[in-house]
Tab-separated table of C-alpha atoms in Angstrom:
chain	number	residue	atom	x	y	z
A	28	UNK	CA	-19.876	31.623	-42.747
A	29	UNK	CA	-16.615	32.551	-40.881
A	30	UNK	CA	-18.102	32.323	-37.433
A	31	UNK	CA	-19.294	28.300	-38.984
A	32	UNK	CA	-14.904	27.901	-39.495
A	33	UNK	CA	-13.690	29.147	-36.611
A	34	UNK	CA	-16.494	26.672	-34.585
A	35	UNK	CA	-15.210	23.964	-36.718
A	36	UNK	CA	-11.464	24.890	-36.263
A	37	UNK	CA	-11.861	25.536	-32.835
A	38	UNK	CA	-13.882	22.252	-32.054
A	39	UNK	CA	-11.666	20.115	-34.233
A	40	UNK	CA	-8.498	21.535	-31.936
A	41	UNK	CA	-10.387	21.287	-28.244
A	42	UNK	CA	-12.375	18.476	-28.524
A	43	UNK	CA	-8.883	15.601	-28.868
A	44	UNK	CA	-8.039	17.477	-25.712
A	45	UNK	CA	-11.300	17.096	-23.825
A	46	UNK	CA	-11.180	13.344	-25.249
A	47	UNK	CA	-7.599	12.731	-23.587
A	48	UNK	CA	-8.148	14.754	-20.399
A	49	UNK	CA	-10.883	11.952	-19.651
A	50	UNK	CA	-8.757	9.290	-20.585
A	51	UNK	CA	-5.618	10.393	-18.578
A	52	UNK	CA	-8.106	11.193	-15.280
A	53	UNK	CA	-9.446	7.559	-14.860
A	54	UNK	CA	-6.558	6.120	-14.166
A	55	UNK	CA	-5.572	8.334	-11.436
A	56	UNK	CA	-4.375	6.186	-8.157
A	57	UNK	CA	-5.669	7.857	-4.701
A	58	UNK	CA	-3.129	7.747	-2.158
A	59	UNK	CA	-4.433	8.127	1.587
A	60	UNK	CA	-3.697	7.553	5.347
A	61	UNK	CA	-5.504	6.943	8.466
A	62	UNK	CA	-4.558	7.027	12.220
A	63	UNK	CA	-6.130	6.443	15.212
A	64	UNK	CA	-7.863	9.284	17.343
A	65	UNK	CA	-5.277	10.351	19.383
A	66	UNK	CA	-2.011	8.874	18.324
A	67	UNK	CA	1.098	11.073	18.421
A	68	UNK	CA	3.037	9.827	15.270
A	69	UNK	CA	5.705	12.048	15.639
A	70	UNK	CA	6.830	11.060	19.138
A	71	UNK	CA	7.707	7.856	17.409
A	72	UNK	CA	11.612	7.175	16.909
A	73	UNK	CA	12.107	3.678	16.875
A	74	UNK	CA	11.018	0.570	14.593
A	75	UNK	CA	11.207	-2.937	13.596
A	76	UNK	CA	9.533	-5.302	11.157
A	77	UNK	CA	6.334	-6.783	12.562
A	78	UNK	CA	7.759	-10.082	10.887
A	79	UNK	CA	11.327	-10.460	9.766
A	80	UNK	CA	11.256	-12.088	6.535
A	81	UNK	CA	8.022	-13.613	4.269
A	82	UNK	CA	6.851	-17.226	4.915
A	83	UNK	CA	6.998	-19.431	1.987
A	84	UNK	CA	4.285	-18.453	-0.890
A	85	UNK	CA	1.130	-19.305	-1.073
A	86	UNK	CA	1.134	-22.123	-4.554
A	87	UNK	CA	-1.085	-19.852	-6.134
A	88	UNK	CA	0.895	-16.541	-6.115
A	89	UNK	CA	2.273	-17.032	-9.784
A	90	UNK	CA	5.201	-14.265	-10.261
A	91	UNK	CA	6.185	-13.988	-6.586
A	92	UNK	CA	9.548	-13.498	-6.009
A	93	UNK	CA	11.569	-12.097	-3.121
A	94	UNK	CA	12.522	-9.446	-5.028
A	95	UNK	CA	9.565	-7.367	-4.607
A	96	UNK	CA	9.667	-8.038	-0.908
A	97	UNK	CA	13.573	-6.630	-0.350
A	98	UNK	CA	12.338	-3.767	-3.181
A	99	UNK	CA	9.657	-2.565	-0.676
A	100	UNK	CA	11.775	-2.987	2.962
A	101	UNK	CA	14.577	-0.966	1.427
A	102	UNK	CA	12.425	1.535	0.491
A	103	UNK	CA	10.800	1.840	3.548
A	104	UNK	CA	13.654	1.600	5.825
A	105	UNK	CA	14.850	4.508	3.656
A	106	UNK	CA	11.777	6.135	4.132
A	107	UNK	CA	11.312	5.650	8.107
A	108	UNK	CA	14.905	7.028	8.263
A	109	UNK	CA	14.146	10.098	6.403
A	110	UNK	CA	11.291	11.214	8.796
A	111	UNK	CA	13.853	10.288	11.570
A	112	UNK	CA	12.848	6.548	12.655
A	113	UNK	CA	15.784	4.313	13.452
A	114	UNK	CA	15.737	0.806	13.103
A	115	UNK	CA	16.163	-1.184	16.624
A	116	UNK	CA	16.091	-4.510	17.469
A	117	UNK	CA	14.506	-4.599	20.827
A	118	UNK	CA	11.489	-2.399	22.572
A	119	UNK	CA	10.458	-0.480	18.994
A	120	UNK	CA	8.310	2.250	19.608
A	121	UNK	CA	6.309	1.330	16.628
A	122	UNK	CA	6.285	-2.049	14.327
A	123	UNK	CA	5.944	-1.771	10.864
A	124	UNK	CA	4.088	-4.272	8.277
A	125	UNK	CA	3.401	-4.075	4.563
A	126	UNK	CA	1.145	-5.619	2.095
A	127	UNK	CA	0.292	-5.738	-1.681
A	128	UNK	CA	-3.182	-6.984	-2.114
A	129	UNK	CA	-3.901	-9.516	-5.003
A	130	UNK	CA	-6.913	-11.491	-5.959
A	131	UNK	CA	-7.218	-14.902	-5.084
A	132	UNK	CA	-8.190	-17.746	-6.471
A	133	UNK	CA	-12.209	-17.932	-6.315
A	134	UNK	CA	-11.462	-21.770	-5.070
A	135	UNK	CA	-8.988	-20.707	-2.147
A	136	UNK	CA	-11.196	-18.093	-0.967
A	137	UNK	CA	-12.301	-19.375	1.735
A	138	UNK	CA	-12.979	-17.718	5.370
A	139	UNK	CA	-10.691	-19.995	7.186
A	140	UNK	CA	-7.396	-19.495	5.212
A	141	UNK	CA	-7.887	-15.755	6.765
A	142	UNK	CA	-7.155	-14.439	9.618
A	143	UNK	CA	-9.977	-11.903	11.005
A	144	UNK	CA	-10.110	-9.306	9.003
A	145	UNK	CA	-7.528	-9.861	6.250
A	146	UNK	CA	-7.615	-12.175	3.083
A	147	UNK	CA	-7.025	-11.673	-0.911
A	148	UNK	CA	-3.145	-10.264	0.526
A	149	UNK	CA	-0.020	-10.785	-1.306
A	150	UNK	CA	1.674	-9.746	2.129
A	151	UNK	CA	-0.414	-11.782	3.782
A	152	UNK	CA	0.293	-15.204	1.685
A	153	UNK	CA	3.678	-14.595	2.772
A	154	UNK	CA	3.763	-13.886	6.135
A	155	UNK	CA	2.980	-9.785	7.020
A	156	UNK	CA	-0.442	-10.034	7.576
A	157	UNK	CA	-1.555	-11.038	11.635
A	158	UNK	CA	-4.542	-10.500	13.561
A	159	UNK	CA	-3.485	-7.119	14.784
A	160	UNK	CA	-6.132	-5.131	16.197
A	161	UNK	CA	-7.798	-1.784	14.612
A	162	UNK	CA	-9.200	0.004	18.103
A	163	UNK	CA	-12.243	1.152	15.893
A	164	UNK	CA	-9.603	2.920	13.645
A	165	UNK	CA	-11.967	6.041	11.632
A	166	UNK	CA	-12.083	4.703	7.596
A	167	UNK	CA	-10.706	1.488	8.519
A	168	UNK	CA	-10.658	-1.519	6.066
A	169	UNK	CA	-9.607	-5.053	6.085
A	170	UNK	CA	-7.362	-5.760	3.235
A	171	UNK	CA	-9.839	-7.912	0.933
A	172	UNK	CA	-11.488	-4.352	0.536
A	173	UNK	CA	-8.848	-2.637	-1.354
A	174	UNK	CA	-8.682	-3.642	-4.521
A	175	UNK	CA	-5.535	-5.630	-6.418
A	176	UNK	CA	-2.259	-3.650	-6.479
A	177	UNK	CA	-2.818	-1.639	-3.677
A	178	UNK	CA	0.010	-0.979	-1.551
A	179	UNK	CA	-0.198	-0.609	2.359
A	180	UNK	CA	1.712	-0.156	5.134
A	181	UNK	CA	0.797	0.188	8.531
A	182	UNK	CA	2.609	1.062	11.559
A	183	UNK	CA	1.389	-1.244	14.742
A	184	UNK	CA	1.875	-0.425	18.431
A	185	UNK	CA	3.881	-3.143	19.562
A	186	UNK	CA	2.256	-2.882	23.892
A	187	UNK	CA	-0.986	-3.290	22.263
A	188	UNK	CA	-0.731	-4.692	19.437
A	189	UNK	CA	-3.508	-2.466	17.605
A	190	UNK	CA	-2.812	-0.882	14.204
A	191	UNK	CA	-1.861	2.958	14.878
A	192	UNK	CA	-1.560	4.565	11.332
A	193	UNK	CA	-2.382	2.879	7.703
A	194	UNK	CA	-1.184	4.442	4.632
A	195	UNK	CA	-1.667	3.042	1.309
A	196	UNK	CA	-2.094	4.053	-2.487
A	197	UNK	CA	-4.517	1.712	-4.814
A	198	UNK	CA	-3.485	0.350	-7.850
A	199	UNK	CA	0.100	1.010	-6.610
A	200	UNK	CA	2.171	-2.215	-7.446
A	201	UNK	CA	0.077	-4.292	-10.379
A	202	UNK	CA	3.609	-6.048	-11.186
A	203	UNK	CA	5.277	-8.498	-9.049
A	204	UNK	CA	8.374	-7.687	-10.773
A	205	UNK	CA	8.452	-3.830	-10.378
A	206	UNK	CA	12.050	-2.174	-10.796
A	207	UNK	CA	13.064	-0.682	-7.623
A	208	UNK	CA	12.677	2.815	-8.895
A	209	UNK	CA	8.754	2.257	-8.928
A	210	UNK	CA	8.575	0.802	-5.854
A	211	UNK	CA	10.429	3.516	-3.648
A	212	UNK	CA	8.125	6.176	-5.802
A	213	UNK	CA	4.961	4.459	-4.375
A	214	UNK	CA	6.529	3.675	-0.773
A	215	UNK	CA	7.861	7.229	-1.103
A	216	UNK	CA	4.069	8.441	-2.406
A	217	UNK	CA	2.607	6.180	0.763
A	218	UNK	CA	4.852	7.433	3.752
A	219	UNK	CA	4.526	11.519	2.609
A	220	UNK	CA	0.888	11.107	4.492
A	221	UNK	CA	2.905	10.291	7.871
């Protein structure tokens, strides 16, 4: 009879923590990077923006607002200085672009509002997303693959215009109107795999 109490006391008192613990682990957010075989990162010690500021929005990006888009430069510039990047206007080593990925409309998406390889983009709609090259980058993906919220940046060599490192953390930015304080944490979360 005792050893029948202390199963039920013990169950009753582990099994609300096994319950949360399975709760709390799905919604973990994966952070990653990729670079290209044989790219130096660290000899890198200049940057610019691939594109200075975002083209207009796209009419069916409810919520957009420049906000987000100064929230995630300043956060990056403060980033790229940290590991020792200085911003230049001329001959950057290395260009940097950004994007949040969205969904789109099932009626706008359509192949030729894309350029190759990118689509479904928040940064895209507004101007960060060209048809820069991947040079067979190892775990590469085009931006429609990553699903909404998912912040990446990628660092572009500017000669040959070919993507050189991607970082990016899923499920990242789900609100348009994130505080600056989240943003620099997922920047900050993003650029650590540099």
């Amino acid at each position: 009879m005792p050893s029948n109490r202390l199963l039920y006391l013990f169950s009753s008192l582990v099994m609300p923590f096994l319950m949360c613990s399975c709760v709390v682990t799905s919604g973990i957010k994966a952070t990653s990077a990729i670079a290209a075989p044989g790219a130096n990162l660290k000899l890198y010690r200049t940057y610019n923006w691939y594109q200075d500021s975002p083209a207009a929005p796209a009419e069916y990006d409810k919520g957009y607002g420049s906000g987000l888009d100064e929230k995630i430069r300043e956060a990056l510039e403060k980033e790229l200085a940290q590991k020792g990047l200085t911003k230049v206007s001329e001959n950057p080593d290395v260009l940097v672009a950004y994007d949040v990925s969205v969904s789109v409309p099932l009626e706008k998406d359509n192949p030729e509002n894309f350029a190759t390889g990118f689509g479904y983009s928040y940064g895209y709609m507004h101007g960060y997303r060209y048809d820069y090259g991947n040079a067979g980058l190892p775990g590469y993906r085009a931006v429609d693959l990553f699903k909404a919220g998912t912040l990446i940046v990628d660092l572009i060599n500017p000669k040959r215009n070919e993507l050189v490192w991607r970082g990016w953390t899923e499920g990242a930015i789900e609100n348009f109107d994130a505080g600056y304080k989240k943003v620099q944490q997922e920047v900050a979360e993003v650029m650590n795999k540099l």
